[in-house]
Amino acid sequence: MAGMLELKNLNKNFDAVHVINDFSLEVFENSLCCLVGPNGAGKTTTLDLITGRQAPSSGKIILNGVDITGKAEQAICRLGIGRKFQIPAIFRELSVEQNLAVAHSIEINPIKNIFSFSSKNYKTKMDEIADKVGLSHRLPEMAGNLSHGEIQWLEIGMLLMQDAPLLLLDEPVAGMTEGEVSKTVDILNELKKIKTLIVVEHDMGFVRRIADVVTVMHMGSLLAKGSIEQIEKNQEVRNVYLGTEDE
Amino acid sequence: MRINPYNNVKYQWAVYVVFFIFLACIPTIVGDDVFLLNQLSTYGVYGILALSLSLCWGFGGILNLGQGIAFGLGSYGMAMTMQLQSQDILEDRIPPFMLNNAVETLPAIWEPFWNAGAGISLALIVPTLFCLIFGGLMFWGRVSGPFFAIMTLAMLSAFYTIFIDLQYLTNGVNGITPPMALEVGPYLVDPYSSVSFWVVFVALLLCTVVAKLITQSKFGLIVQAQKNDPERTRFLGYNVALYETIIYAFSGFIAAIAGCCFAMLTQYVSPGQFDVGFSISMVIWVAIGGRASLLWGMLGAFMVQGAQSYLGDQFLSTWLLILGFFFILVVRFLPGGLAGLVEVILGYFSSNSSGTKGSNSEPKRVD
């Protein structure tokens, strides 16, 4: 069985610097794959390549059998990939409710959207998702006024409104308190029953609580892949994380 | 949680109704002073212009220093139509200024303007089409922010020069002065009568209602979203460039309507419509009034232009210094313009009064 998302021999150079080096990865449906690695390993760049923010120098990206290499961001997004950014990207001047409404991007035709005034047809969905990410009581609040954790959840909520089957999350728990991390773990474990997720993360404690598969990147290439137990025993990974290079 | 009544959509509409009722009373208040009425109608045109700019800049985040392009093209289209209305298609085909320039046959570009309907349609379509093409080129290339502003400014200057240079088509710096008022069917829209006031009033009303509705639609929400964070909007699957182009072109369309009304009211157009200073002053109206609010953008235009007409005569060129001083004050202390001040005051009173207001909110920018 072919994976939902396949990366084949990706390469990315910025001038002479090889950021991604012959990196291949396969992600299967309804699983949660964690992408870990030290700083500068190329994790975020990999997400950039998948979502079309940058074009790979060579290699192929295949989503559900369709080659999406080098397509525009919004086109890739329409094929079913949602992305949460490392620095949370939400619409700060809009209310939480409006953020979710914008994320409901079923209809992208601007002309049709000019004549659309009602949120009736997605109101139920919006309430459900707000509930799932724990923001039901914050709907009328300006998104810029939310706490850091709430902003992260709002962004996850927006991905759910967008309804993409494949979600890429870049450091979803960065800067969260322990309580907030636990809540995020619950949200993600709930999500992976219905979605496919790729999570970029540093925090191995967090990874242990959510990952089905862990992929370790180092210097832009694949270092190891396996379950969390296998990874934690892997000597090479230990060297990279604990040995000569520091985090 | 209490919502500032400033952000309540129902209250906003109520204020618009009051505003337009007040405007509708103006002919009664002014009475027989047709010159004053004509001047106030011109302010209405400035109001339409301010509306177009606050839609594009305040709402869509696209700073446009070249709104004069659409305005100028619209006004020239209207003036050409009016000019040909005073000519005869068989006997007296060529406007006098062309004869002075030794033009012997009417240039082809003028031909469609024999028909008033076609002429006015062109006066609206050409600027809109220009905005679609120019905006499309810019936004697809992800030109935004100050870079876009500079491009519009450069484009505006180019138009200014071209309209001066094409003397045989546009009468250069002298511009076009149609000798007769606009005729619509059997009726004459005399600029010095309440008829033209009502034409401008209806134009302003329609533009405002449509613009306000757009801001409340899903489209409007997405436009606001792209102003906040274009990248996020793109990653939600929207074609940001397309949305930007449409809001920019729509704003240009409204400015073209203003241009038509202006030519109708003044029976005079000149490259002055493409003057850089004039387009910048539109930005100042909207900034002082409050760019995030359509209504306050219009009020800003009324206030600044009104003050200019009366104080400008007394202070002469010192007036520009006074205007600049106020502009600096607003930018530094009231980034949301006077609208921001009103919002803060209303927020203060509503948080002091008990009882909750409606929750149908439309947050505005107060930064």
Coordinates of C-alpha atoms in Angstrom, one line a residue:
Chain A
M1 CA 0.0 0.0 0.0
A2 CA 1.4 3.4 -1.0
G3 CA 1.3 6.1 1.6
M4 CA -0.9 9.1 1.5
L5 CA 2.0 11.4 1.1
E6 CA 5.3 10.4 -0.4
L7 CA 8.5 12.4 -0.6
K8 CA 10.9 11.0 -3.1
N9 CA 14.6 11.9 -3.0
L10 CA 14.0 15.6 -2.1
N11 CA 16.8 18.0 -2.4
K12 CA 16.8 21.7 -1.6
N13 CA 19.8 24.0 -2.0
F14 CA 20.0 27.6 -1.0
D15 CA 22.9 28.6 -3.3
A16 CA 25.7 26.3 -2.2
V17 CA 24.1 25.2 1.0
H18 CA 22.3 21.8 0.9
V19 CA 19.4 22.1 3.3
I20 CA 17.6 18.9 2.3
N21 CA 19.7 16.0 1.1
D22 CA 18.1 13.2 -0.7
F23 CA 15.3 12.9 1.8
S24 CA 12.5 10.4 1.3
L25 CA 9.5 9.8 3.5
E26 CA 6.2 8.0 3.3
V27 CA 3.3 8.9 5.5
F28 CA 0.3 6.5 5.9
E29 CA -3.3 7.5 6.4
N30 CA -4.7 8.1 9.9
S31 CA -1.3 8.0 11.5
L32 CA 0.7 10.6 13.3
C33 CA 4.3 10.9 12.2
C34 CA 6.7 13.0 14.2
L35 CA 9.5 14.7 12.5
V36 CA 12.3 15.4 14.9
G37 CA 15.9 16.5 14.7
P38 CA 18.3 19.1 16.0
N39 CA 18.0 22.7 14.9
G40 CA 18.8 23.2 11.3
A41 CA 18.1 19.6 10.4
G42 CA 15.6 20.8 7.7
K43 CA 12.3 20.0 9.4
T44 CA 10.6 23.3 8.7
T45 CA 12.1 23.4 5.2
T46 CA 10.6 20.0 4.5
L47 CA 7.2 21.4 5.5
D48 CA 7.8 24.4 3.2
L49 CA 8.6 22.0 0.3
I50 CA 5.4 20.0 0.9
T51 CA 3.2 23.0 1.2
G52 CA 4.7 24.7 -1.8
R53 CA 6.1 27.7 0.1
Q54 CA 9.4 26.7 -1.5
A55 CA 10.1 24.6 -4.6
P56 CA 12.5 21.6 -4.2
S57 CA 15.7 21.7 -6.2
S58 CA 15.0 18.1 -7.2
G59 CA 12.8 15.2 -6.2
K60 CA 9.1 14.6 -6.1
I61 CA 6.2 15.1 -3.7
I62 CA 3.2 12.9 -4.3
L63 CA -0.1 13.3 -2.5
N64 CA -2.6 10.5 -2.9
G65 CA -1.0 9.6 -6.2
V66 CA -1.0 13.1 -7.5
D67 CA 2.3 14.9 -8.1
I68 CA 2.2 18.2 -6.3
T69 CA 5.8 19.2 -6.7
G70 CA 6.2 22.9 -7.2
K71 CA 2.5 23.8 -7.3
A72 CA 1.3 27.1 -5.7
E73 CA 0.5 27.2 -2.0
Q74 CA -3.3 27.6 -2.4
A75 CA -3.4 24.8 -5.0
I76 CA -1.7 22.4 -2.7
C77 CA -3.8 23.4 0.1
R78 CA -6.9 22.8 -2.0
L79 CA -5.7 19.2 -2.5
G80 CA -6.0 18.6 1.2
I81 CA -3.0 19.8 3.1
G82 CA -3.4 22.1 6.1
R83 CA -0.5 23.7 7.8
K84 CA 0.2 25.2 11.2
F85 CA 3.1 27.5 11.4
Q86 CA 6.0 27.5 13.8
I87 CA 5.2 31.1 14.7
P88 CA 1.4 30.9 15.1
A89 CA -0.3 32.5 12.2
I90 CA -3.8 33.7 13.0
F91 CA -5.7 36.8 12.0
R92 CA -5.1 38.9 15.1
E93 CA -7.5 41.7 14.3
L94 CA -10.4 39.3 13.7
S95 CA -12.4 37.6 16.3
V96 CA -12.0 33.9 17.1
E97 CA -15.3 33.2 15.4
Q98 CA -14.2 35.2 12.3
N99 CA -10.8 33.3 12.2
L100 CA -12.7 30.1 12.1
A101 CA -15.1 31.4 9.5
V102 CA -12.3 32.4 7.2
A103 CA -10.7 29.0 7.6
H104 CA -13.9 27.4 6.4
S105 CA -12.5 27.6 2.8
I106 CA -14.9 25.3 1.0
E107 CA -15.9 28.1 -1.3
I108 CA -12.9 30.1 -2.6
N109 CA -14.6 31.9 -5.5
P110 CA -14.4 35.6 -4.6
I111 CA -17.5 36.5 -6.6
K112 CA -19.6 33.9 -4.8
N113 CA -18.2 35.0 -1.5
I114 CA -19.4 38.6 -2.1
F115 CA -22.9 37.3 -2.0
S116 CA -22.4 35.1 1.1
F117 CA -23.5 36.8 4.3
S118 CA -24.6 34.0 6.5
S119 CA -22.5 31.6 8.6
K120 CA -25.6 29.3 9.0
N121 CA -24.3 26.4 6.9
Y122 CA -21.1 26.0 8.9
K123 CA -22.3 27.3 12.3
T124 CA -22.7 23.7 13.8
K125 CA -19.3 22.7 12.5
M126 CA -17.7 25.8 13.9
D127 CA -19.2 25.2 17.4
E128 CA -18.1 21.6 17.3
I129 CA -14.5 22.6 16.4
A130 CA -14.4 25.4 18.9
D131 CA -15.5 22.9 21.5
K132 CA -12.9 20.4 20.4
V133 CA -10.0 22.9 20.8
G134 CA -11.5 24.4 23.9
L135 CA -12.4 27.9 22.6
S136 CA -16.2 27.8 22.8
H137 CA -16.3 30.5 25.4
R138 CA -13.8 32.7 23.5
L139 CA -15.6 33.0 20.2
P140 CA -16.3 36.8 20.2
E141 CA -12.8 37.7 21.5
M142 CA -10.3 39.4 19.3
A143 CA -7.8 36.7 18.4
G144 CA -4.9 38.9 19.2
N145 CA -6.0 39.0 22.8
L146 CA -5.8 35.2 23.3
S147 CA -3.1 33.6 25.4
H148 CA -0.2 31.8 23.6
G149 CA -1.7 28.4 24.1
E150 CA -5.1 29.5 23.0
I151 CA -3.6 30.9 19.8
Q152 CA -2.0 27.6 19.0
W153 CA -5.3 25.8 19.5
L154 CA -7.1 28.4 17.4
E155 CA -4.7 27.6 14.6
I156 CA -5.4 23.9 15.0
G157 CA -9.1 24.7 15.0
M158 CA -8.6 26.6 11.8
L159 CA -7.0 23.6 10.1
L160 CA -10.0 21.6 11.2
M161 CA -12.4 24.1 9.7
Q162 CA -10.4 23.9 6.5
D163 CA -11.1 20.2 6.6
A164 CA -7.8 19.0 5.1
P165 CA -7.2 15.3 5.6
L166 CA -3.4 15.8 6.0
L167 CA -2.3 18.3 8.7
L168 CA 1.3 19.5 9.1
L169 CA 2.0 21.0 12.5
D170 CA 5.2 22.9 13.1
E171 CA 6.1 22.9 16.8
P172 CA 2.5 22.9 18.2
V173 CA 3.5 23.0 21.8
A174 CA 6.4 25.4 21.7
G175 CA 6.1 27.8 24.7
M176 CA 3.2 26.0 26.3
T177 CA 2.7 25.3 29.9
E178 CA 2.6 21.7 31.1
G179 CA -1.2 21.9 31.4
E180 CA -1.5 23.3 27.9
V181 CA 0.8 20.6 26.5
S182 CA -1.4 17.9 28.1
K183 CA -4.5 19.4 26.5
T184 CA -2.8 19.6 23.1
V185 CA -1.8 15.9 23.5
D186 CA -5.4 15.0 24.0
I187 CA -6.5 17.1 21.0
L188 CA -3.9 15.4 18.8
N189 CA -4.6 11.9 19.9
E190 CA -8.2 12.5 19.2
L191 CA -7.4 14.0 15.8
K192 CA -5.2 11.1 14.6
K193 CA -8.3 8.8 14.5
I194 CA -9.7 10.9 11.6
K195 CA -6.7 12.8 10.1
T196 CA -3.2 12.1 9.0
L197 CA -0.7 14.3 10.8
I198 CA 2.9 15.2 10.5
V199 CA 4.2 17.0 13.6
V200 CA 7.6 18.7 13.8
E201 CA 8.7 18.8 17.4
H202 CA 11.8 19.1 19.6
D203 CA 10.3 17.9 22.8
M204 CA 10.8 14.2 23.0
G205 CA 8.5 13.9 26.0
F206 CA 5.7 15.3 23.9
V207 CA 6.7 13.1 20.9
R208 CA 6.5 10.0 23.2
R209 CA 2.9 10.8 24.1
I210 CA 1.5 11.3 20.5
A211 CA 3.7 9.6 17.9
D212 CA 2.9 6.5 15.9
V213 CA 6.0 6.8 13.8
V214 CA 9.1 8.9 14.5
T215 CA 11.3 10.2 11.7
V216 CA 14.6 11.7 12.7
M217 CA 16.3 14.2 10.4
H218 CA 19.9 15.2 10.6
M219 CA 21.7 17.6 8.3
G220 CA 18.8 17.4 5.8
S221 CA 18.7 13.7 5.5
L222 CA 16.9 10.8 7.1
L223 CA 18.8 9.5 10.1
A224 CA 16.4 7.0 11.5
K225 CA 12.8 6.0 11.3
G226 CA 10.7 3.8 13.6
S227 CA 8.5 3.6 16.7
I228 CA 9.5 5.8 19.6
E229 CA 11.0 2.9 21.4
Q230 CA 13.3 2.0 18.5
I231 CA 14.3 5.6 18.1
E232 CA 15.2 6.1 21.7
K233 CA 17.4 3.1 21.6
N234 CA 19.1 4.1 18.4
Q235 CA 22.7 4.9 19.1
E236 CA 23.1 7.3 16.1
V237 CA 20.2 9.3 17.2
R238 CA 21.6 9.5 20.7
N239 CA 24.9 10.8 19.3
V240 CA 23.2 13.5 17.3
Y241 CA 21.0 14.6 20.1
L242 CA 23.3 14.1 23.1
G243 CA 26.8 13.7 21.6
T244 CA 28.9 16.1 19.8
E245 CA 26.2 18.5 18.6
D246 CA 24.1 20.4 21.1
E247 CA 20.5 21.3 20.6
Chain B
M1 CA -18.5 40.0 27.7
R2 CA -19.4 43.5 26.7
I3 CA -19.1 44.5 23.1
N4 CA -18.3 48.1 22.2
P5 CA -21.4 49.5 20.5
Y6 CA -19.1 51.0 17.9
N7 CA -18.6 47.5 16.5
N8 CA -22.3 46.6 16.5
V9 CA -23.4 46.2 12.9
K10 CA -27.0 47.2 13.6
Y11 CA -25.8 50.5 15.2
Q12 CA -23.5 51.1 12.3
W13 CA -26.3 50.8 9.8
A14 CA -28.4 53.1 12.0
V15 CA -25.7 55.7 12.0
Y16 CA -25.4 55.5 8.2
V17 CA -29.2 56.0 7.9
V18 CA -28.9 59.1 10.1
F19 CA -26.0 60.3 8.0
F20 CA -27.9 60.0 4.7
I21 CA -31.0 61.5 6.1
F22 CA -28.9 64.5 7.1
L23 CA -27.4 64.7 3.6
A24 CA -30.9 64.5 2.1
C25 CA -31.9 67.6 4.1
I26 CA -29.1 69.7 2.7
P27 CA -31.0 71.1 -0.4
T28 CA -33.8 72.3 2.0
I29 CA -31.3 73.9 4.3
V30 CA -29.3 75.5 1.6
G31 CA -32.4 76.8 -0.2
D32 CA -31.7 78.9 -3.3
D33 CA -28.0 79.2 -3.0
V34 CA -27.2 77.0 -6.0
F35 CA -23.5 77.8 -5.9
L36 CA -23.2 76.5 -2.4
L37 CA -25.3 73.5 -3.4
N38 CA -22.9 72.8 -6.2
Q39 CA -20.0 73.1 -3.9
L40 CA -21.6 70.7 -1.4
S41 CA -22.3 68.3 -4.3
T42 CA -18.6 68.4 -5.1
Y43 CA -17.9 67.4 -1.5
G44 CA -20.2 64.5 -2.1
V45 CA -17.8 63.5 -4.9
Y46 CA -14.9 63.7 -2.5
G47 CA -17.0 61.5 -0.2
I48 CA -17.3 58.9 -2.9
L49 CA -13.5 59.1 -3.5
A50 CA -12.8 58.7 0.3
L51 CA -15.1 55.8 0.4
S52 CA -13.3 54.1 -2.4
L53 CA -10.0 54.6 -0.7
S54 CA -11.1 53.4 2.7
L55 CA -12.4 50.3 1.1
C56 CA -9.1 49.6 -0.6
W57 CA -6.7 50.9 2.1
G58 CA -8.4 50.8 5.4
F59 CA -10.3 47.6 4.8
G60 CA -8.1 45.7 2.3
G61 CA -4.8 47.0 3.5
I62 CA -3.7 48.1 0.0
L63 CA -2.3 51.6 0.2
N64 CA -3.1 53.2 -3.1
L65 CA -1.5 56.6 -3.7
G66 CA -2.8 56.5 -7.3
Q67 CA -6.6 56.6 -6.8
G68 CA -6.5 59.6 -9.0
I69 CA -6.0 57.3 -12.0
A70 CA -9.4 55.8 -11.9
F71 CA -10.9 59.1 -10.9
G72 CA -9.2 60.9 -13.7
L73 CA -10.1 58.3 -16.4
G74 CA -13.7 58.4 -15.2
S75 CA -13.9 62.2 -15.3
Y76 CA -12.3 62.4 -18.8
G77 CA -14.8 59.8 -20.1
M78 CA -17.6 61.8 -18.8
A79 CA -16.2 65.1 -20.1
M80 CA -15.7 63.6 -23.6
T81 CA -19.3 62.4 -23.5
M82 CA -20.6 65.9 -22.5
Q83 CA -18.3 67.6 -25.1
L84 CA -19.8 65.5 -27.9
Q85 CA -23.3 66.1 -26.6
S86 CA -22.8 69.8 -27.5
Q87 CA -21.4 68.9 -31.0
D88 CA -23.3 67.6 -34.0
I89 CA -22.5 64.2 -35.3
L90 CA -23.0 65.3 -38.9
E91 CA -22.3 69.0 -39.2
D92 CA -20.0 69.9 -36.3
R93 CA -18.0 66.8 -35.6
I94 CA -14.9 68.2 -34.1
P95 CA -14.5 69.9 -30.7
P96 CA -13.1 73.4 -31.0
F97 CA -9.9 72.6 -29.1
M98 CA -9.1 69.9 -31.7
L99 CA -9.6 72.4 -34.5
N100 CA -7.0 74.6 -32.7
N101 CA -4.7 71.7 -32.8
A102 CA -5.3 71.2 -36.5
V103 CA -7.1 67.9 -36.1
E104 CA -9.2 67.3 -39.1
T105 CA -11.1 64.1 -38.4
L106 CA -12.4 63.1 -35.0
P107 CA -10.0 60.6 -33.5
A108 CA -11.4 57.1 -33.4
I109 CA -11.0 56.9 -29.6
W110 CA -13.6 59.7 -29.3
E111 CA -16.2 58.0 -31.6
P112 CA -17.9 55.8 -29.0
F113 CA -18.6 58.9 -26.9
W114 CA -21.3 60.2 -29.3
N115 CA -23.7 57.9 -27.5
A116 CA -24.1 59.1 -23.9
G117 CA -24.8 55.6 -22.6
A118 CA -21.8 54.1 -24.3
G119 CA -19.6 57.1 -23.2
I120 CA -20.6 56.8 -19.5
S121 CA -20.2 53.0 -19.6
L122 CA -16.7 53.4 -21.0
A123 CA -16.0 56.1 -18.4
L124 CA -16.7 53.4 -15.8
I125 CA -15.4 50.3 -17.5
V126 CA -12.0 51.6 -18.7
P127 CA -10.7 52.6 -15.2
T128 CA -12.0 49.3 -13.7
L129 CA -10.4 47.3 -16.4
F130 CA -7.2 49.2 -15.9
C131 CA -7.3 48.4 -12.2
L132 CA -7.9 44.7 -12.9
I133 CA -5.0 44.5 -15.3
F134 CA -2.6 46.7 -13.3
G135 CA -3.7 45.2 -10.0
G136 CA -3.5 41.7 -11.3
L137 CA 0.0 42.2 -12.6
M138 CA 1.2 43.6 -9.3
F139 CA -0.6 41.2 -6.9
W140 CA 0.3 38.1 -8.8
G141 CA 3.9 39.2 -8.6
R142 CA 3.3 39.6 -4.8
V143 CA 4.0 43.3 -5.0
S144 CA 2.5 44.7 -1.8
G145 CA 2.7 47.3 0.9
P146 CA 4.9 50.3 0.2
F147 CA 6.1 48.8 -3.1
F148 CA 2.6 48.7 -4.4
A149 CA 2.0 52.3 -3.2
I150 CA 5.1 53.4 -5.1
M151 CA 4.0 51.7 -8.2
T152 CA 0.6 53.4 -8.1
L153 CA 2.3 56.7 -7.6
A154 CA 4.6 56.1 -10.6
M155 CA 1.6 55.1 -12.7
L156 CA -0.3 58.2 -11.6
S157 CA 2.6 60.4 -12.7
A158 CA 2.7 58.6 -16.0
F159 CA -1.0 59.3 -16.6
Y160 CA -0.5 62.9 -15.7
T161 CA 2.3 63.3 -18.3
I162 CA 0.4 61.3 -20.9
F163 CA -2.7 63.4 -20.6
I164 CA -0.7 66.6 -21.0
D165 CA 1.2 65.2 -23.9
L166 CA -1.7 63.9 -25.9
Q167 CA -2.7 67.5 -26.7
Y168 CA -4.8 66.7 -29.8
L169 CA -6.9 64.2 -27.8
T170 CA -7.1 65.8 -24.4
N171 CA -6.3 69.5 -24.9
G172 CA -3.2 69.1 -22.8
V173 CA -3.0 71.2 -19.6
N174 CA -6.1 73.2 -20.5
G175 CA -8.3 70.1 -20.2
I176 CA -11.8 69.8 -21.6
T177 CA -14.5 72.2 -20.8
P178 CA -17.8 70.9 -22.2
P179 CA -20.0 74.0 -22.9
M180 CA -23.2 72.3 -21.9
A181 CA -24.5 70.4 -18.9
L182 CA -25.0 66.6 -19.2
E183 CA -28.2 65.6 -21.0
V184 CA -29.8 62.4 -20.0
G185 CA -32.6 61.7 -22.5
P186 CA -34.7 64.8 -22.5
Y187 CA -33.4 66.1 -19.2
L188 CA -30.6 68.4 -18.5
V189 CA -28.5 67.7 -15.4
D190 CA -27.8 71.3 -14.5
P191 CA -24.8 71.4 -12.2
Y192 CA -26.2 74.4 -10.5
S193 CA -29.5 72.9 -9.4
S194 CA -30.7 70.3 -6.9
V195 CA -30.9 67.7 -9.7
S196 CA -27.2 67.2 -9.8
F197 CA -27.1 67.2 -6.0
W198 CA -29.5 64.3 -6.1
V199 CA -27.5 62.5 -8.7
V200 CA -24.4 62.7 -6.5
F201 CA -26.4 61.8 -3.4
V202 CA -27.8 58.6 -5.0
A203 CA -24.3 57.7 -6.3
L204 CA -22.9 58.1 -2.8
L205 CA -25.7 56.2 -1.2
L206 CA -25.5 53.3 -3.6
C207 CA -21.7 53.1 -3.4
T208 CA -21.9 53.2 0.4
V209 CA -24.5 50.5 0.7
V210 CA -22.7 48.2 -1.7
A211 CA -19.3 48.8 -0.1
K212 CA -20.7 48.3 3.4
L213 CA -22.4 45.0 2.3
I214 CA -19.1 43.9 0.8
T215 CA -17.3 44.5 4.1
Q216 CA -19.9 42.3 5.8
S217 CA -19.8 39.4 3.3
K218 CA -17.5 36.4 3.5
F219 CA -15.5 38.0 0.7
G220 CA -15.0 41.0 3.0
L221 CA -13.9 38.8 5.8
I222 CA -11.3 37.1 3.6
V223 CA -10.1 40.5 2.4
Q224 CA -9.6 41.5 6.0
A225 CA -7.9 38.2 6.7
Q226 CA -5.4 38.8 3.9
K227 CA -4.6 42.2 5.3
N228 CA -3.8 40.6 8.7
D229 CA -1.7 37.7 7.3
P230 CA -1.6 37.0 3.5
E231 CA 0.5 33.9 4.0
R232 CA -2.0 32.3 6.4
T233 CA -4.8 33.2 4.0
R234 CA -3.0 31.5 1.1
F235 CA -2.4 28.4 3.2
L236 CA -6.1 28.2 3.8
G237 CA -6.6 27.8 0.1
Y238 CA -7.5 31.3 -1.0
N239 CA -6.0 33.0 -4.0
V240 CA -4.9 36.1 -2.2
A241 CA -3.9 37.9 -5.4
L242 CA -7.3 37.4 -6.9
Y243 CA -9.0 38.9 -3.8
E244 CA -6.6 41.8 -3.7
T245 CA -7.2 42.5 -7.4
I246 CA -11.0 42.4 -7.0
I247 CA -11.1 44.8 -4.0
Y248 CA -8.6 47.1 -5.8
A249 CA -10.6 47.1 -9.0
F250 CA -13.9 47.6 -7.1
S251 CA -12.4 50.6 -5.4
G252 CA -11.3 51.9 -8.7
F253 CA -14.8 51.5 -10.1
I254 CA -16.2 53.6 -7.2
A255 CA -13.5 56.2 -7.9
A256 CA -14.5 56.2 -11.6
I257 CA -18.1 56.9 -10.5
A258 CA -16.7 59.9 -8.5
G259 CA -14.9 61.0 -11.6
C260 CA -18.1 61.0 -13.7
C261 CA -19.9 63.0 -11.1
F262 CA -17.1 65.4 -10.8
A263 CA -17.0 66.2 -14.6
M264 CA -20.8 66.5 -14.5
L265 CA -20.7 69.0 -11.7
T266 CA -17.8 71.1 -12.7
Q267 CA -18.1 70.8 -16.5
Y268 CA -14.3 70.8 -16.5
V269 CA -11.6 68.2 -16.4
S270 CA -7.9 68.7 -16.6
P271 CA -4.7 66.7 -15.9
G272 CA -5.1 68.2 -12.4
Q273 CA -7.3 65.1 -11.8
F274 CA -4.2 63.0 -12.1
D275 CA -2.2 65.4 -9.9
V276 CA -0.1 63.6 -7.3
G277 CA -1.0 66.1 -4.6
F278 CA -4.7 65.4 -5.1
S279 CA -4.3 61.7 -4.7
I280 CA -2.2 62.2 -1.6
S281 CA -4.8 64.4 -0.1
M282 CA -7.3 61.6 -0.5
V283 CA -5.1 59.5 1.7
I284 CA -5.0 62.4 4.2
W285 CA -8.8 62.7 4.3
V286 CA -9.1 59.0 5.0
A287 CA -6.3 58.9 7.5
I288 CA -7.7 61.8 9.5
G289 CA -11.3 60.5 9.4
G290 CA -10.3 56.9 10.1
R291 CA -9.4 54.6 7.4
A292 CA -11.0 51.5 8.9
S293 CA -14.4 53.1 8.8
L294 CA -16.2 53.9 5.5
L295 CA -18.3 56.6 7.1
W296 CA -15.5 58.3 8.8
G297 CA -13.4 58.2 5.7
M298 CA -16.2 60.3 4.0
L299 CA -16.5 62.6 7.0
G300 CA -12.7 63.1 6.8
A301 CA -13.1 64.2 3.2
F302 CA -15.9 66.6 4.1
M303 CA -13.9 68.1 7.0
V304 CA -10.6 68.5 5.3
Q305 CA -12.0 69.8 2.0
G306 CA -14.5 72.0 3.9
A307 CA -11.7 73.5 6.0
Q308 CA -9.6 73.9 2.9
S309 CA -12.3 75.9 1.1
Y310 CA -12.8 78.3 4.0
L311 CA -9.6 78.4 5.9
G312 CA -7.5 77.9 2.8
D313 CA -8.7 81.3 1.5
Q314 CA -7.6 83.0 4.7
F315 CA -4.3 81.2 5.3
L316 CA -3.3 80.8 1.7
S317 CA -0.3 78.4 1.5
T318 CA 0.0 78.3 5.3
W319 CA -3.1 76.1 5.1
L320 CA -0.9 73.3 3.9
L321 CA 1.3 73.6 6.9
I322 CA -1.8 73.5 9.2
L323 CA -3.1 70.4 7.4
G324 CA 0.3 68.8 7.6
F325 CA 0.4 69.5 11.4
F326 CA -3.0 67.9 11.9
F327 CA -1.9 64.9 9.8
I328 CA 1.1 64.4 12.0
L329 CA -1.0 64.7 15.1
V330 CA -3.4 62.1 13.8
V331 CA -0.8 59.7 12.7
R332 CA 1.1 60.0 16.0
F333 CA -1.8 60.1 18.5
L334 CA -4.8 58.7 16.7
P335 CA -3.7 56.0 14.3
G336 CA -7.3 55.0 13.9
G337 CA -8.2 58.6 13.0
L338 CA -11.2 60.4 14.5
A339 CA -13.1 57.1 14.1
G340 CA -10.6 55.5 16.5
L341 CA -11.3 58.3 19.0
V342 CA -15.0 57.7 18.7
E343 CA -14.5 54.0 19.3
V344 CA -12.5 54.6 22.4
I345 CA -15.0 57.0 23.8
L346 CA -17.9 54.7 23.1
G347 CA -16.0 51.8 24.6
Y348 CA -15.3 53.8 27.7
F349 CA -19.0 54.7 28.1
S350 CA -20.3 51.2 27.4
S351 CA -17.9 49.6 29.8
N352 CA -19.1 52.0 32.5
S353 CA -22.8 51.4 31.8
S354 CA -24.4 48.1 32.8
G355 CA -26.1 45.6 30.6
T356 CA -24.7 43.8 27.7
K357 CA -25.0 44.9 24.1
G358 CA -25.6 42.7 21.0
S359 CA -22.8 40.4 20.0
N360 CA -23.1 40.9 16.2
S361 CA -19.7 42.4 16.1
E362 CA -17.5 43.6 13.3
P363 CA -14.1 44.4 14.8
K364 CA -12.4 47.4 13.4
R365 CA -8.7 48.2 13.3
V366 CA -7.5 50.3 16.2
D367 CA -3.8 50.2 16.1

